[in-house]
Coordinates of C-alpha atoms and ligand atoms in Angstrom, one line a residue:
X247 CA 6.6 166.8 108.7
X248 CA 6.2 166.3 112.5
X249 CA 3.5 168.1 113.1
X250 CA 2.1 166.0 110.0
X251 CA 2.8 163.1 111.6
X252 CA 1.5 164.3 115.0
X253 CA -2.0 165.5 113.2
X254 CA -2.1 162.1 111.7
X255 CA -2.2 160.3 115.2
X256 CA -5.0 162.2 116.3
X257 CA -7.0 161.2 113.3
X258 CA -5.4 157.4 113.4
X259 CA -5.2 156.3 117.4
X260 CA -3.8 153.2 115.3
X261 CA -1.0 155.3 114.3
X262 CA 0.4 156.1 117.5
X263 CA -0.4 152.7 119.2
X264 CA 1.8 150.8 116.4
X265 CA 5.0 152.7 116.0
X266 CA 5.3 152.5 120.2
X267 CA 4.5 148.7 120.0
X268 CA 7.3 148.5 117.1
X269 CA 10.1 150.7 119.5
X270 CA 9.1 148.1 122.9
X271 CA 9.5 144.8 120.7
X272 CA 12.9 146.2 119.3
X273 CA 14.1 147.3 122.3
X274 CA 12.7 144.3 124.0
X275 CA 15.0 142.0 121.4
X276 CA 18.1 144.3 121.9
X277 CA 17.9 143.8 125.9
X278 CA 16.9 140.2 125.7
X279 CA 19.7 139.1 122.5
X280 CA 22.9 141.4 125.0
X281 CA 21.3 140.4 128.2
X282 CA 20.1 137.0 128.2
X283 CA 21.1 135.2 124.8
X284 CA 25.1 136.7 123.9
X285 CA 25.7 136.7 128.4
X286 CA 23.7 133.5 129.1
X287 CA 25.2 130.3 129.9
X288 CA 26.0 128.5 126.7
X289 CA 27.5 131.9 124.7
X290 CA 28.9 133.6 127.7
X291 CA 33.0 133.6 126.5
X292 CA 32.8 133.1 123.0
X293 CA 35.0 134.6 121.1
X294 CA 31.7 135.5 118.8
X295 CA 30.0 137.6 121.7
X296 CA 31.3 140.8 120.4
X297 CA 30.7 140.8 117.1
X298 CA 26.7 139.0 117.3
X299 CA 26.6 142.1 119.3
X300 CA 27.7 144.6 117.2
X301 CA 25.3 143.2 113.9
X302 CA 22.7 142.8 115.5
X303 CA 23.1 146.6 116.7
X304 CA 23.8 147.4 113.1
X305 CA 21.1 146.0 112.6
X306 CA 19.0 147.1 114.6
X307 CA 20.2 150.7 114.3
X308 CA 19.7 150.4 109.8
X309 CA 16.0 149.4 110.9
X310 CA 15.7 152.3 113.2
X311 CA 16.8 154.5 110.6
X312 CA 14.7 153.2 108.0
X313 CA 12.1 153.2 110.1
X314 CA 12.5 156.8 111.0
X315 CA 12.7 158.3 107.7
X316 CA 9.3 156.0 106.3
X317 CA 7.5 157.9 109.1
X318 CA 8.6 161.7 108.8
X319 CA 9.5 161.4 105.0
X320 CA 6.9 163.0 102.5
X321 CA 5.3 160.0 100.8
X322 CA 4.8 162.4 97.7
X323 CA 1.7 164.5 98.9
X324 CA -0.1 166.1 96.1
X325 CA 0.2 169.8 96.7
X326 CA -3.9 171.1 96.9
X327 CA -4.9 174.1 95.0
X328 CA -3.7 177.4 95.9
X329 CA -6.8 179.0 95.7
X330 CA -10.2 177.1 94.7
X331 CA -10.1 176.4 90.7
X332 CA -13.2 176.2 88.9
X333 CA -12.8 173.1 86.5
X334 CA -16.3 173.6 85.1
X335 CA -14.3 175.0 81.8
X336 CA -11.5 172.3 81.8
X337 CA -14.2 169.3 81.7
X338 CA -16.6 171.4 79.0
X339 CA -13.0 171.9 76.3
X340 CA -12.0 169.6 74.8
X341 CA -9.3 167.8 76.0
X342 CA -5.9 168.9 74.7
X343 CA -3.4 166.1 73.7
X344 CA 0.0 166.7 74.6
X345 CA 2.9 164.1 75.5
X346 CA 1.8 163.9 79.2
X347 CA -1.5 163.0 78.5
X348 CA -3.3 165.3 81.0
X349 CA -6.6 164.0 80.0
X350 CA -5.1 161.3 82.6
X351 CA -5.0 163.8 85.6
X352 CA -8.4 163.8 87.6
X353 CA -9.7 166.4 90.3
X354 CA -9.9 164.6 93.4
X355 CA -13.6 164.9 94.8
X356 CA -12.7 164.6 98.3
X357 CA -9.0 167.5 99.1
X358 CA -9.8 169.1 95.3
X359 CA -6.2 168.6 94.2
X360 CA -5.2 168.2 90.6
X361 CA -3.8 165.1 90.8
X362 CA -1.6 163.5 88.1
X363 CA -2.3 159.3 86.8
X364 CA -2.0 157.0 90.1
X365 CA -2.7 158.8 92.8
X366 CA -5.0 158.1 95.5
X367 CA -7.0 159.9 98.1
X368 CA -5.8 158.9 101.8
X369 CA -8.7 158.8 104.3
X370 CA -6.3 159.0 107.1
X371 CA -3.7 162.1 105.7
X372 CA -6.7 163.5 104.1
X373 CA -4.9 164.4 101.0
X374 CA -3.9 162.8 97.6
X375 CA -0.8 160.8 97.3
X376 CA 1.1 160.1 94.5
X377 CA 1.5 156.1 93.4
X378 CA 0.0 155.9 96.3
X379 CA 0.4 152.2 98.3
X380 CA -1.4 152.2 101.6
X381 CA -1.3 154.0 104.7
X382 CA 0.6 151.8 107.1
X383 CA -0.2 152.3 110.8
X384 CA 3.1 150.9 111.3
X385 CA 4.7 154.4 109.9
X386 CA 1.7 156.1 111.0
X387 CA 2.3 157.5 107.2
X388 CA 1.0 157.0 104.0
X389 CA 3.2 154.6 101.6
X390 CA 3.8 156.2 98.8
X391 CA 5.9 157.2 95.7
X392 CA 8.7 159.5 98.0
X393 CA 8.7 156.9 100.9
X394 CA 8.3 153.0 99.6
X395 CA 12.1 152.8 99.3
X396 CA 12.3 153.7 103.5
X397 CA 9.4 151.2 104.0
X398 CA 10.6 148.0 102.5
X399 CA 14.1 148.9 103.5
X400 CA 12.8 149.0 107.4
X401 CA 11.0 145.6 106.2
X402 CA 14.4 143.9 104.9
X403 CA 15.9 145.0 108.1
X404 CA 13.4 144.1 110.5
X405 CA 12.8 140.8 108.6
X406 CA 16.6 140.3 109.5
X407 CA 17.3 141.2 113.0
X408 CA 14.2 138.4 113.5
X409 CA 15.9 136.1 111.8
X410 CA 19.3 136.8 113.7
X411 CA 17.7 136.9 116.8
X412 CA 15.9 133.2 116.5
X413 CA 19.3 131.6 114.9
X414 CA 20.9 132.7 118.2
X415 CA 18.3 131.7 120.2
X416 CA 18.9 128.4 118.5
X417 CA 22.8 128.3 118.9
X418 CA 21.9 129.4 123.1
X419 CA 19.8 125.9 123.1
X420 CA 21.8 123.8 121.3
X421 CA 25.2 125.2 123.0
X422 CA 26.1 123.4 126.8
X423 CA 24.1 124.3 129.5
X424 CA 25.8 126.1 132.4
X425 CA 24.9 128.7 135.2
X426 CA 22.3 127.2 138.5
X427 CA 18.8 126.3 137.9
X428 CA 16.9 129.6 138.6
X429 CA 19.8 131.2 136.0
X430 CA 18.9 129.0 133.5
X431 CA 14.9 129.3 134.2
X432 CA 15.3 132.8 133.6
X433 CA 17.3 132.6 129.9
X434 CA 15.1 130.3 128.8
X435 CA 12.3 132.2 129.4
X436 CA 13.4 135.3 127.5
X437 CA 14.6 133.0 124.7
X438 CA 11.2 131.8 124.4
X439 CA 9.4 135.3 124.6
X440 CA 12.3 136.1 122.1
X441 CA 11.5 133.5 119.7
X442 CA 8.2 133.6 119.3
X443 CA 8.3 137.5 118.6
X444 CA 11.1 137.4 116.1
X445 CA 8.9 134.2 114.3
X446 CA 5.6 136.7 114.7
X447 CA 7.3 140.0 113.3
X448 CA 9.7 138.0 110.7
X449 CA 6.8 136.0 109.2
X450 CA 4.5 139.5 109.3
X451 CA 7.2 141.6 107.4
X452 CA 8.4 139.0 105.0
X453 CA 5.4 138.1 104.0
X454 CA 4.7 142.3 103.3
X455 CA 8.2 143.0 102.1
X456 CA 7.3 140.1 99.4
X457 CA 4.2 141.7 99.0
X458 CA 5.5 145.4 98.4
X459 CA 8.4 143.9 95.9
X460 CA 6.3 141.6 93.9
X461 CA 4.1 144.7 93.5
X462 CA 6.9 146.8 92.2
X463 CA 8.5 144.7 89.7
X464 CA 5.0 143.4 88.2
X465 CA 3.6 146.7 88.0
X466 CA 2.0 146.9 84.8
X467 CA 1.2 151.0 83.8
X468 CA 4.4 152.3 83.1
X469 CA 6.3 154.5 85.8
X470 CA 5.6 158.1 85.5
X471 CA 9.9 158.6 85.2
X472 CA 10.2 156.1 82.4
X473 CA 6.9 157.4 80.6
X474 CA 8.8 161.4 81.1
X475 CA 12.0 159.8 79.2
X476 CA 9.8 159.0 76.4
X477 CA 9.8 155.5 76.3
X478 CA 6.5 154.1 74.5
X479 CA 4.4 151.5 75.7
X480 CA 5.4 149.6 72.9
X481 CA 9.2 149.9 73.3
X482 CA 9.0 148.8 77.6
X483 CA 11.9 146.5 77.9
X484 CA 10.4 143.3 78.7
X485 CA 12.2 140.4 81.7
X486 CA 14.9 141.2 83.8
X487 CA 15.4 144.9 82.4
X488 CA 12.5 145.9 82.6
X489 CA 12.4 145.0 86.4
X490 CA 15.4 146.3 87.1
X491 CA 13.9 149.7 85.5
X492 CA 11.2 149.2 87.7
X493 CA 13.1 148.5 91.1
X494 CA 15.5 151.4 90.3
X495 CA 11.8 153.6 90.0
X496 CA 11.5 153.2 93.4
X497 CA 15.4 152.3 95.0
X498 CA 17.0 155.0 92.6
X499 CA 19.3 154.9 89.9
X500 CA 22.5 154.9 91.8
X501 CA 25.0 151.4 93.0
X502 CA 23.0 148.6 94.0
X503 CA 24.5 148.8 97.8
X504 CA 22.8 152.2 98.0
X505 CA 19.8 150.5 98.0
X506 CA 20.2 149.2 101.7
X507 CA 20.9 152.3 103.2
X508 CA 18.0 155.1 104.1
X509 CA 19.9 157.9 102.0
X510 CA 18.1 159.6 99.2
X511 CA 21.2 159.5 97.1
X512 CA 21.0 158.3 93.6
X513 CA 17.0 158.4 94.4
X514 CA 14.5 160.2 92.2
X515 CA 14.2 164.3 93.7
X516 CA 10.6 163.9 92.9
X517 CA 8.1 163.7 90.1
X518 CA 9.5 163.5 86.5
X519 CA 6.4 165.2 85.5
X520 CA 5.7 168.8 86.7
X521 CA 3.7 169.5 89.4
X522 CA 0.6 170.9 87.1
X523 CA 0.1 170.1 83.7
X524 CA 0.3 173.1 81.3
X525 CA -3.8 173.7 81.0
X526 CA -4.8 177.0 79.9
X527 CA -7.6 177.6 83.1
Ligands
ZN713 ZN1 -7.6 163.8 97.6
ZN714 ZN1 -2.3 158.2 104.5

């Protein structure tokens, strides 16, 4: 997948410049929330020090990690045709009516896969994805089915070290004022820079991370696992079930705490349905 991700940069400058930018403004935070916020005048001895220092590492760390695994993680890549099909007989027979509904499967004009209901072509991959999202330049990667879970995970995290970061800030400002003037000149500058990045990036992802779940739990075509356990359209569990069912599509079927962490335990392997319909070609 790296040299997936590398061949994506070349096609995406976007793709490169944005992950980079994401890596300086985290490590910027992490040097300015040790050096200058937790050792600055009004926090400097707290018994807190250590332990604002270790979450927001944690943090910091989970987001990493999330963030990671969105990039190199296959978003669910529809696998293109071994050798080139010709689908002039498929479209002339009639369609046959099975339980998977095939008739819903489409040739993609543009990479020739067979792809099943809900993918989409990606003009920066190149290639169809399934349930496919967007392509983010932020994980130079398509999201998709395989890879939304590490995507709004890196948003919950990233939404939260911002939010850590300016409720210190605040607790620096509002805590006594110690140190000489050109000290002081020089914490206050990095809590401002510090401050106004964490507002920027925390209002950015929460507003996307809202986004991505709103889109998950209103989704309307069932999911493709749910359709493969044979649950008719008729009998979808309606409210708070039904979104649940929906968020566990996605998150995985395992506890609810597994859902914070980047693991693919308890996740769905992969498609419920196979990766080519039965067709006789
Ligand atoms: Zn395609
Ligand atoms: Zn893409």
């Amino acid at each position: 997948m790296a040299a997936a991700a590398a061949a994506r940069c070349g096609r995406d400058p976007c793709g490169a410049l944005c992950p980079l930018l994401a890596y300086l403004s985290v490590g910027y935070a992490d040097y300015a929330v040790l050096a200058h916020v937790l050792h600055g005048p009004a926090l400097r001895g707290s018994p807190w020090c250590p332990f604002h220092a270790v979450t927001f590492n944690l943090i910091v760390l989970l987001l990493l990690a999330c963030h990671t695994r969105a990039v190199f993680a296959d978003p669910g890549t529809v696998p293109l045709p071994g050798t080139a099909i010709d689908f002039s007989d498929l479209r002339s027979a009639a369609p046959r009516k099975t339980e998977q509904s095939p008739e819903e499967w489409t040739v993609c004009s543009r990479c020739e896969a067979y792809r099943p209901p809900r993918a989409h072509h990606c003009r920066v991959c190149h290639r169809c994805v399934r349930r496919m999202d967007h392509h983010c330049p932020w994980i130079n990667n398509c999201v998709g089915e395989l890879n939304q879970k590490y995507f709004i995970q890196f948003l919950f995290y990233a939404g939260l070290a911002s939010a850590y970061a300016a409720g210190l800030v605040l607790v620096a400002w509002l805590g006594p004022a110690g140190g000489d003037g050109a000290e002081n000149r020089v914490q206050t500058a990095h809590c401002i820079v510090l401050l106004l990045e964490s507002l920027l990036f925390g209002a950015f992802v929460t507003v996307v991370f809202y986004d991505q779940v709103v889109s998950i739990i209103t989704d309307e075509p069932v999911p493709e696992q749910l359709r493969g356990r044979g649950l008719k359209e008729a009998k979808r569990p309606r409210g708070c079930r039904a979104k649940l069912a929906l968020l566990q599509g996605v998150f995985g079927n395992g506890c609810v705490l597994a859902w914070l962490f980047p693991c693919s335990c308890g996740t769905p392997a992969g498609p419920a349905y196979a990766p080519l319909p039965a067709c006789d070609v």
